[in-house]
């Protein structure tokens, strides 16, 4: 009897396994979410229904005025600032280098980008030769992309040739100085005590002696290891020169980015509309204000972000339990702002905006359903079901997967830094850029687009949190409050304050008032 029981159990398990394997075959739409922006359905079974249904209904029926559309799509007016990168004094390379500087950078693309700029500045401060920075394997995305796989090395060296000496590789006498060498023991040439936001004097006092003694110094870790304040103007402008001029992506990233930009500006007949005749009629009747224009949305709503925020995203008890478990495993119970209630966090603007909420913001600002929206994001927590409300508001939503073929994406597929680089390129060429929540990508693009005087909408998180907590608010009042609250959050110059990042606020250090 026991034998038959085990046999029956085995058959049930085999059937269940077969069902799991066949689900994608019989229901492919469930397993083909929007590009790389959505995870597998199996990661979140309990994606919530819309939290703000009355507002969503109002947004779906919106009819923005021509004036509102015109103002939204108009480029930023001249604000009286321009890029100003020339050194105050003529830059001359020192006759003799003090030695070689190596840096080992971790984090994602934009954190590495800031690290490169700081590394050039440190090399300049020390009169040292910079070795092309080494990128650590990203622990989150498991990306091993090197500097030369992301950035054009020859362009980097050429732009900075009058500022510092840069080499692609160490000479033979220093070939022993590798990442593996520093991983096995304490080494006299490794600097691992660099404080966060260290001063120029710290490097002169602690790193220069190592260079003079050994001819080489390796700094690891090297992330946020140079102060933003009390540095010579030449050093500040050099950092911006690296960020905005020297760091160009490799040709194949620029080429793919340009392909995506062209397809967004001049879409083919069907594109995202497919066979939906209603959408075709809605979006093709007459000239639209946004013709030939597009918006980039950096959604930034992945599982890490959701878990670390301690906010409630409407998924009920199942989601709360899943996020609580994830927080315990990943963050060991250390969760940002966990002492506050969800209402307190939202009213203070400390909750990441969901796809539904950022969609309501974009609709309130005046974007209609003919807007071409490019989604620049990693995996979205909740998958396709979480994105659906945003897609309903903006049916012409695209990403890398929907715009480019497998062959075109072959060189970047599965490499988070290269994927992010393409998104960065497209973001810099968009008419409007908006990030749903602050972060490294947001900060980098806000700074770069400020430098180029491009329209960049910064959501007022606290305002939106308070408005969305009001469950009885009508669409017209919500829209009026959003418009009023975002008048001066669309790319207007904000001068850098003490301790703020020069990469996010390039004025006044790297821009001149004219």
C-alpha positions as CSV (number, residue, x, y, z in Angstrom):
1,X,0.0,0.0,0.0
2,X,2.8,2.3,0.9
3,X,4.4,1.6,-2.5
4,X,1.3,2.7,-4.3
5,X,1.1,5.8,-2.1
6,X,4.6,6.8,-3.1
7,X,3.9,6.0,-6.7
8,X,0.9,8.3,-6.7
9,X,2.8,11.0,-4.9
10,X,5.6,10.8,-7.5
11,X,3.1,11.0,-10.3
12,X,1.5,14.1,-8.8
13,X,4.9,15.8,-8.4
14,X,5.8,14.9,-12.0
15,X,2.5,16.4,-13.2
16,X,3.1,19.6,-11.2
17,X,6.6,19.9,-12.7
18,X,5.3,19.3,-16.2
19,X,2.7,22.0,-15.7
20,X,5.3,24.5,-14.6
21,X,7.4,23.7,-17.7
22,X,4.4,24.0,-20.0
23,X,2.9,27.2,-18.6
24,X,5.2,29.4,-20.7
25,X,4.3,27.5,-23.8
26,X,0.5,27.8,-23.4
27,X,0.5,31.2,-21.8
28,X,3.5,33.0,-23.3
29,X,2.2,36.5,-22.6
30,X,2.5,35.8,-18.9
31,X,6.2,35.3,-19.3
32,X,7.1,38.0,-21.7
33,X,7.0,41.2,-19.8
34,X,8.1,44.6,-21.0
35,X,11.7,44.2,-22.0
36,X,14.2,43.9,-19.2
37,X,12.0,46.1,-17.1
38,X,10.0,43.2,-15.6
39,X,10.9,40.1,-13.7
40,X,9.5,36.6,-14.2
41,X,5.9,36.2,-13.1
42,X,7.1,33.5,-10.6
43,X,8.9,36.2,-8.5
44,X,5.7,38.0,-7.4
45,X,2.3,36.2,-7.7
46,X,0.4,38.8,-5.7
47,X,0.8,42.0,-7.8
48,X,-1.8,44.5,-6.5
49,X,-4.7,46.1,-8.2
50,X,-4.5,49.9,-8.7
51,X,-4.4,51.8,-5.4
52,X,-5.7,55.1,-6.8
53,X,-8.6,54.0,-9.0
54,X,-10.7,57.2,-9.0
55,X,-7.6,59.3,-10.0
56,X,-6.7,56.6,-12.6
57,X,-10.1,56.9,-14.2
58,X,-9.8,60.7,-14.3
59,X,-6.3,60.4,-15.8
60,X,-7.6,58.1,-18.5
61,X,-10.2,60.6,-19.5
62,X,-7.7,63.6,-19.5
63,X,-7.6,66.1,-22.3
64,X,-4.6,68.4,-21.8
65,X,-5.0,71.9,-23.2
66,X,-2.9,73.0,-26.2
67,X,-1.2,75.7,-24.0
68,X,-0.3,73.1,-21.3
69,X,1.1,70.8,-24.0
70,X,3.1,73.6,-25.6
71,X,4.7,74.7,-22.3
72,X,5.5,71.1,-21.4
73,X,7.3,70.2,-24.7
74,X,9.0,73.5,-25.1
75,X,12.8,73.4,-24.5
76,X,14.2,75.2,-21.5
77,X,14.8,78.9,-22.0
78,X,18.3,80.3,-21.7
79,X,19.0,80.6,-17.9
80,X,22.1,82.7,-18.2
81,X,24.6,79.8,-17.4
82,X,26.9,78.0,-19.8
83,X,29.5,75.3,-19.4
84,X,32.8,76.7,-18.2
85,X,35.6,74.0,-18.1
86,X,38.7,75.9,-19.1
87,X,41.3,76.0,-16.3
88,X,41.8,79.3,-14.6
89,X,45.5,78.9,-15.2
90,X,47.2,77.2,-18.2
91,X,47.4,73.5,-17.5
92,X,50.9,72.0,-17.9
93,X,51.8,68.4,-17.3
94,X,54.6,67.9,-14.6
95,X,58.0,67.0,-16.1
96,X,58.1,64.0,-13.8
97,X,55.3,61.8,-12.5
98,X,55.3,61.0,-8.8
99,X,54.2,57.4,-9.7
100,X,51.2,55.3,-10.7
101,X,47.8,55.6,-9.2
102,X,45.4,52.6,-9.3
103,X,41.8,52.7,-8.2
104,X,39.4,49.8,-7.8
105,X,35.8,50.9,-8.3
106,X,32.6,49.2,-7.2
107,X,28.9,49.9,-7.6
108,X,26.9,50.3,-10.7
109,X,27.6,52.4,-13.8
110,X,26.9,55.8,-12.4
111,X,28.8,55.2,-9.1
112,X,31.7,54.0,-11.2
113,X,31.4,57.1,-13.4
114,X,31.8,59.4,-10.3
115,X,34.7,57.3,-9.1
116,X,36.5,57.8,-12.4
117,X,36.1,61.6,-12.2
118,X,37.4,61.5,-8.6
119,X,40.4,59.3,-9.6
120,X,41.4,61.8,-12.3
121,X,41.2,64.6,-9.8
122,X,43.3,62.7,-7.2
123,X,45.9,61.9,-9.9
124,X,46.1,65.6,-10.7
125,X,46.4,66.6,-7.0
126,X,49.3,64.1,-6.6
127,X,51.0,64.8,-10.0
128,X,50.7,61.1,-10.6
129,X,50.0,58.9,-13.7
130,X,46.6,57.3,-13.6
131,X,46.1,53.7,-14.6
132,X,42.7,53.1,-16.4
133,X,40.5,52.3,-13.4
134,X,39.6,48.7,-12.5
135,X,35.9,47.8,-12.1
136,X,35.0,45.3,-9.5
137,X,32.4,42.6,-10.3
138,X,29.0,44.1,-9.4
139,X,27.7,41.9,-6.5
140,X,24.1,42.7,-7.2
141,X,24.0,42.3,-11.0
142,X,27.0,40.0,-11.3
143,X,28.4,42.2,-14.1
144,X,32.1,41.9,-14.8
145,X,32.2,44.6,-17.6
146,X,35.5,46.5,-17.7
147,X,36.2,50.2,-18.3
148,X,37.1,49.5,-21.9
149,X,33.9,47.6,-22.5
150,X,31.8,50.6,-21.5
151,X,33.9,53.7,-22.2
152,X,36.0,54.8,-25.2
153,X,39.5,54.6,-23.7
154,X,41.3,56.4,-26.5
155,X,38.8,59.3,-26.3
156,X,39.2,59.4,-22.5
157,X,43.0,59.6,-22.8
158,X,43.0,62.2,-25.6
159,X,40.5,64.6,-23.9
160,X,42.6,64.6,-20.8
161,X,46.1,64.5,-22.3
162,X,46.9,68.1,-21.3
163,X,45.7,67.6,-17.8
164,X,47.2,64.3,-16.5
165,X,49.1,61.3,-17.8
166,X,47.0,58.1,-18.3
167,X,48.1,54.6,-19.2
168,X,46.1,51.6,-20.2
169,X,48.3,49.1,-18.4
170,X,51.1,49.2,-15.9
171,X,54.7,48.8,-17.1
172,X,56.3,45.4,-16.6
173,X,58.1,46.3,-13.4
174,X,54.8,46.9,-11.7
175,X,52.8,44.1,-13.3
176,X,52.6,42.4,-9.9
177,X,50.2,45.1,-8.7
178,X,46.9,43.3,-9.5
179,X,43.5,43.0,-7.7
180,X,44.4,39.4,-6.8
181,X,47.7,40.6,-5.2
182,X,45.9,42.9,-2.9
183,X,43.2,40.3,-2.0
184,X,45.6,37.8,-0.5
185,X,47.4,39.9,2.2
186,X,48.1,43.3,3.6
187,X,50.3,45.2,1.2
188,X,52.4,48.3,1.7
189,X,51.2,49.8,-1.6
190,X,47.5,49.5,-0.9
191,X,45.6,52.4,0.6
192,X,42.5,51.1,2.2
193,X,42.0,53.8,4.8
194,X,40.9,56.7,2.6
195,X,37.9,58.3,4.4
196,X,34.7,59.1,2.6
197,X,35.0,62.7,1.1
198,X,38.7,63.0,2.0
199,X,40.4,66.3,1.5
200,X,43.2,67.1,-1.0
201,X,45.5,67.4,2.0
202,X,44.7,63.9,3.1
203,X,45.9,62.5,-0.2
204,X,49.1,64.6,-0.1
205,X,49.8,63.5,3.5
206,X,48.9,59.8,3.2
207,X,49.2,58.7,-0.5
208,X,52.0,60.8,-1.8
209,X,54.6,59.2,0.6
210,X,53.6,55.8,-0.7
211,X,54.1,56.9,-4.3
212,X,57.5,58.3,-3.5
213,X,58.5,55.2,-1.7
214,X,57.2,52.5,-4.1
215,X,56.4,54.3,-7.3
216,X,52.8,53.0,-7.1
217,X,49.7,53.3,-4.9
218,X,46.5,51.3,-5.2
219,X,43.4,52.8,-3.5
220,X,40.7,50.3,-2.7
221,X,37.9,50.8,-1.9
222,X,37.6,54.0,-3.9
223,X,34.0,55.3,-3.9
224,X,33.1,58.8,-2.7
225,X,36.7,59.2,-1.6
226,X,37.2,62.9,-2.5
227,X,35.5,65.9,-0.9
228,X,33.2,68.2,-2.9
229,X,34.3,71.3,-1.0
230,X,37.5,73.3,-0.4
231,X,39.2,72.2,-3.6
232,X,40.9,74.4,-6.1
233,X,38.7,75.6,-9.0
234,X,41.0,73.8,-11.5
235,X,40.3,70.5,-9.8
236,X,36.5,71.1,-9.7
237,X,36.4,71.9,-13.4
238,X,38.6,68.9,-14.2
239,X,36.1,66.6,-12.5
240,X,33.4,68.1,-14.7
241,X,35.6,67.8,-17.8
242,X,36.0,64.1,-17.2
243,X,32.3,63.6,-16.5
244,X,30.8,65.6,-19.4
245,X,33.5,65.4,-22.0
246,X,36.0,62.6,-21.5
247,X,33.6,59.8,-20.6
248,X,32.1,58.8,-23.9
249,X,30.6,55.3,-24.4
250,X,32.2,52.8,-26.8
251,X,30.9,53.1,-30.4
252,X,28.5,50.1,-30.3
253,X,26.7,51.5,-27.3
254,X,26.4,55.0,-29.0
255,X,25.2,53.3,-32.2
256,X,22.5,51.3,-30.5
257,X,21.5,54.3,-28.5
258,X,21.2,56.4,-31.6
259,X,19.1,53.6,-33.2
260,X,16.7,53.7,-30.3
261,X,16.5,57.5,-30.3
262,X,15.7,57.5,-34.0
263,X,13.0,54.9,-33.6
264,X,11.4,56.9,-30.8
265,X,11.4,60.1,-32.8
266,X,10.3,58.5,-36.1
267,X,8.3,55.4,-35.2
268,X,7.4,52.8,-37.8
269,X,3.7,52.3,-38.7
270,X,2.6,49.9,-36.0
271,X,5.3,49.9,-33.3
272,X,3.7,49.5,-29.9
273,X,0.1,49.9,-31.3
274,X,-0.1,46.4,-32.7
275,X,-3.6,45.7,-34.0
276,X,-5.5,48.0,-31.6
277,X,-7.5,50.2,-34.0
278,X,-8.8,52.4,-31.2
279,X,-5.3,53.4,-30.2
280,X,-4.3,54.1,-33.8
281,X,-7.3,56.4,-34.2
282,X,-6.6,58.1,-30.9
283,X,-3.0,58.8,-31.5
284,X,-2.9,59.5,-35.3
285,X,-5.7,62.1,-35.7
286,X,-3.9,65.3,-36.7
287,X,-0.7,66.9,-35.5
288,X,0.2,66.4,-31.8
289,X,2.3,68.6,-29.7
290,X,4.7,65.8,-28.9
291,X,5.3,64.7,-32.5
292,X,8.9,63.6,-33.0
293,X,9.5,64.0,-29.2
294,X,9.8,61.5,-26.4
295,X,10.1,61.2,-22.6
296,X,12.5,58.9,-20.8
297,X,11.2,57.6,-17.5
298,X,13.7,56.0,-15.1
299,X,11.2,53.9,-13.1
300,X,13.6,52.7,-10.3
301,X,11.1,50.4,-8.6
302,X,12.9,47.1,-8.1
303,X,12.6,44.6,-5.2
304,X,15.7,46.1,-3.4
305,X,14.2,49.6,-3.5
306,X,10.7,48.4,-2.3
307,X,12.2,46.3,0.5
308,X,14.6,49.0,1.7
309,X,12.0,51.7,1.9
310,X,9.8,50.0,4.5
311,X,6.7,51.4,2.7
312,X,3.5,49.5,1.9
313,X,2.8,49.1,-1.8
314,X,-0.7,47.7,-1.7
315,X,0.0,44.1,-2.2
316,X,-1.7,43.0,1.0
317,X,-0.6,40.5,3.6
318,X,1.3,38.3,1.1
319,X,3.4,41.2,-0.1
320,X,4.1,42.4,3.4
321,X,5.3,38.9,4.4
322,X,7.4,38.6,1.2
323,X,9.1,42.0,1.7
324,X,9.6,41.4,5.4
325,X,11.4,38.1,4.6
326,X,13.5,39.8,1.9
327,X,14.4,42.6,4.2
328,X,15.6,40.2,6.8
329,X,17.7,38.2,4.4
330,X,19.2,41.1,2.5
331,X,19.3,43.9,5.0
332,X,19.5,41.8,8.2
333,X,16.6,43.8,9.7
334,X,18.2,47.2,9.0
335,X,15.5,48.9,7.1
336,X,15.5,52.6,6.2
337,X,12.9,54.7,8.2
338,X,11.3,51.5,9.6
339,X,10.3,53.5,12.8
340,X,7.7,55.5,10.8
341,X,4.3,54.4,9.7
342,X,3.5,54.2,6.0
343,X,1.4,57.4,6.2
344,X,4.3,59.3,7.8
345,X,6.8,58.0,5.2
346,X,4.5,59.0,2.3
347,X,3.7,62.4,3.7
348,X,7.5,63.0,4.1
349,X,8.2,61.9,0.5
350,X,10.2,58.9,1.6
351,X,8.4,56.2,-0.4
352,X,9.4,55.3,-4.0
353,X,6.7,56.1,-6.5
354,X,5.0,53.0,-8.0
355,X,4.5,52.8,-11.8
356,X,0.9,53.7,-11.2
357,X,1.8,56.8,-9.2
358,X,4.5,58.1,-11.6
359,X,1.9,57.6,-14.4
360,X,-0.6,59.8,-12.6
361,X,2.1,62.5,-12.2
362,X,3.0,62.4,-15.9
363,X,-0.7,62.6,-16.9
364,X,-1.3,65.5,-14.5
365,X,1.7,67.4,-16.0
366,X,0.0,67.2,-19.4
367,X,1.3,64.2,-21.2
368,X,-1.4,62.5,-23.2
369,X,-1.8,59.0,-24.5
370,X,0.1,59.8,-27.7
371,X,3.2,60.4,-25.7
372,X,6.1,58.1,-26.6
373,X,7.5,57.0,-23.3
374,X,10.8,55.1,-23.0
375,X,11.3,53.0,-19.9
376,X,14.8,53.0,-18.5
377,X,14.9,50.6,-15.6
378,X,16.0,47.4,-14.1
379,X,13.6,44.7,-13.0
380,X,10.3,46.1,-11.8
381,X,8.9,44.7,-8.5
382,X,5.5,43.2,-9.2
383,X,6.2,42.5,-12.9
384,X,3.9,43.3,-15.8
385,X,0.8,43.5,-13.5
386,X,2.5,46.3,-11.6
387,X,3.2,48.2,-14.8
388,X,-0.2,47.7,-16.3
389,X,-1.7,51.0,-14.9
390,X,1.2,53.0,-16.4
391,X,0.8,51.2,-19.7
392,X,-2.9,52.0,-19.8
393,X,-2.1,55.7,-19.4
394,X,0.8,55.6,-21.9
395,X,0.2,52.8,-24.5
396,X,3.2,53.9,-26.6
397,X,5.6,52.8,-23.9
398,X,8.8,51.3,-25.2
399,X,12.1,49.9,-23.9
400,X,15.2,48.3,-25.4
401,X,13.5,45.0,-26.0
402,X,10.5,46.5,-27.8
403,X,12.6,48.8,-30.0
404,X,15.6,46.7,-30.9
405,X,16.0,43.2,-32.2
406,X,17.9,40.4,-30.5
407,X,20.7,40.8,-32.9
408,X,21.0,44.5,-32.2
409,X,21.0,43.8,-28.4
410,X,23.4,40.9,-28.6
411,X,26.5,42.8,-27.3
412,X,24.8,44.3,-24.3
413,X,22.4,41.5,-23.2
414,X,22.9,40.2,-19.7
415,X,25.4,43.0,-18.8
416,X,23.8,45.5,-16.4
417,X,26.4,48.2,-16.9
418,X,26.0,48.1,-20.7
419,X,22.3,48.1,-20.5
420,X,22.4,51.1,-18.2
421,X,24.9,52.8,-20.6
422,X,22.4,52.5,-23.4
423,X,19.6,53.9,-21.2
424,X,21.9,56.8,-20.2
425,X,22.6,57.6,-23.8
426,X,18.9,57.6,-24.7
427,X,18.1,59.7,-21.6
428,X,20.6,62.4,-22.6
429,X,18.9,62.7,-26.0
430,X,15.3,62.8,-24.7
431,X,13.1,65.9,-24.7
432,X,12.1,65.3,-21.1
433,X,13.7,63.1,-18.5
434,X,12.1,62.1,-15.2
435,X,13.1,59.7,-12.5
436,X,10.5,58.2,-10.3
437,X,12.8,58.2,-7.2
438,X,16.2,59.7,-6.4
439,X,19.3,57.5,-6.9
440,X,22.6,57.4,-8.7
441,X,21.1,57.3,-12.2
442,X,18.8,60.2,-11.3
443,X,21.7,62.3,-9.8
444,X,24.0,61.7,-12.7
445,X,21.4,62.6,-15.3
446,X,20.1,65.6,-13.4
447,X,23.7,67.0,-13.4
448,X,24.5,66.2,-17.0
449,X,21.2,67.6,-18.3
450,X,21.6,70.7,-16.1
451,X,25.0,71.1,-17.8
452,X,23.4,70.9,-21.2
453,X,20.3,73.0,-20.2
454,X,17.9,70.1,-20.9
455,X,14.4,69.7,-19.4
456,X,14.4,67.4,-16.4
457,X,11.4,67.0,-14.2
458,X,12.1,66.3,-10.5
459,X,9.1,64.9,-8.8
460,X,8.1,66.5,-5.5
461,X,7.9,63.3,-3.5
462,X,6.4,64.9,-0.4
463,X,3.7,66.7,-2.3
464,X,2.7,63.6,-4.2
465,X,2.8,61.5,-1.0
466,X,0.4,63.9,0.7
467,X,-1.9,64.2,-2.4
468,X,-2.1,60.4,-2.8
469,X,-3.0,59.9,0.8
470,X,-6.1,61.9,0.2
471,X,-8.5,59.2,-1.1
472,X,-11.3,61.6,-1.8
473,X,-9.3,64.1,-4.0
474,X,-10.7,64.6,-7.4
475,X,-8.7,64.5,-10.6
476,X,-9.0,68.2,-11.4
477,X,-7.7,69.2,-7.9
478,X,-5.0,66.6,-8.0
479,X,-3.9,67.9,-11.4
480,X,-4.0,71.6,-10.3
481,X,-1.9,70.8,-7.3
482,X,0.7,68.8,-9.3
483,X,1.0,71.6,-11.9
484,X,1.5,74.3,-9.2
485,X,4.0,72.2,-7.3
486,X,6.1,71.4,-10.3
487,X,6.4,74.8,-11.9
488,X,10.0,75.2,-10.8
489,X,11.1,71.6,-10.9
490,X,11.6,71.2,-14.6
491,X,15.3,71.8,-15.1
492,X,15.8,75.2,-13.5
493,X,19.4,75.8,-12.4
494,X,20.0,75.0,-8.7
495,X,23.3,76.1,-7.3
496,X,25.3,73.6,-5.4
497,X,25.3,73.9,-1.7
498,X,28.0,72.8,0.8
499,X,28.6,69.0,0.8
500,X,26.3,68.5,-2.3
501,X,27.7,66.6,-5.2
502,X,29.3,68.5,-8.0
503,X,28.1,65.8,-10.4
504,X,24.5,66.5,-9.6
505,X,24.9,70.3,-9.2
506,X,27.6,71.5,-11.7
507,X,26.8,75.2,-11.1
508,X,28.5,77.3,-10.1
509,X,31.8,75.3,-10.0
510,X,31.7,74.1,-13.6
511,X,29.3,76.7,-15.2
512,X,29.8,80.4,-15.7
513,X,27.1,83.0,-15.3
514,X,26.8,85.1,-18.4
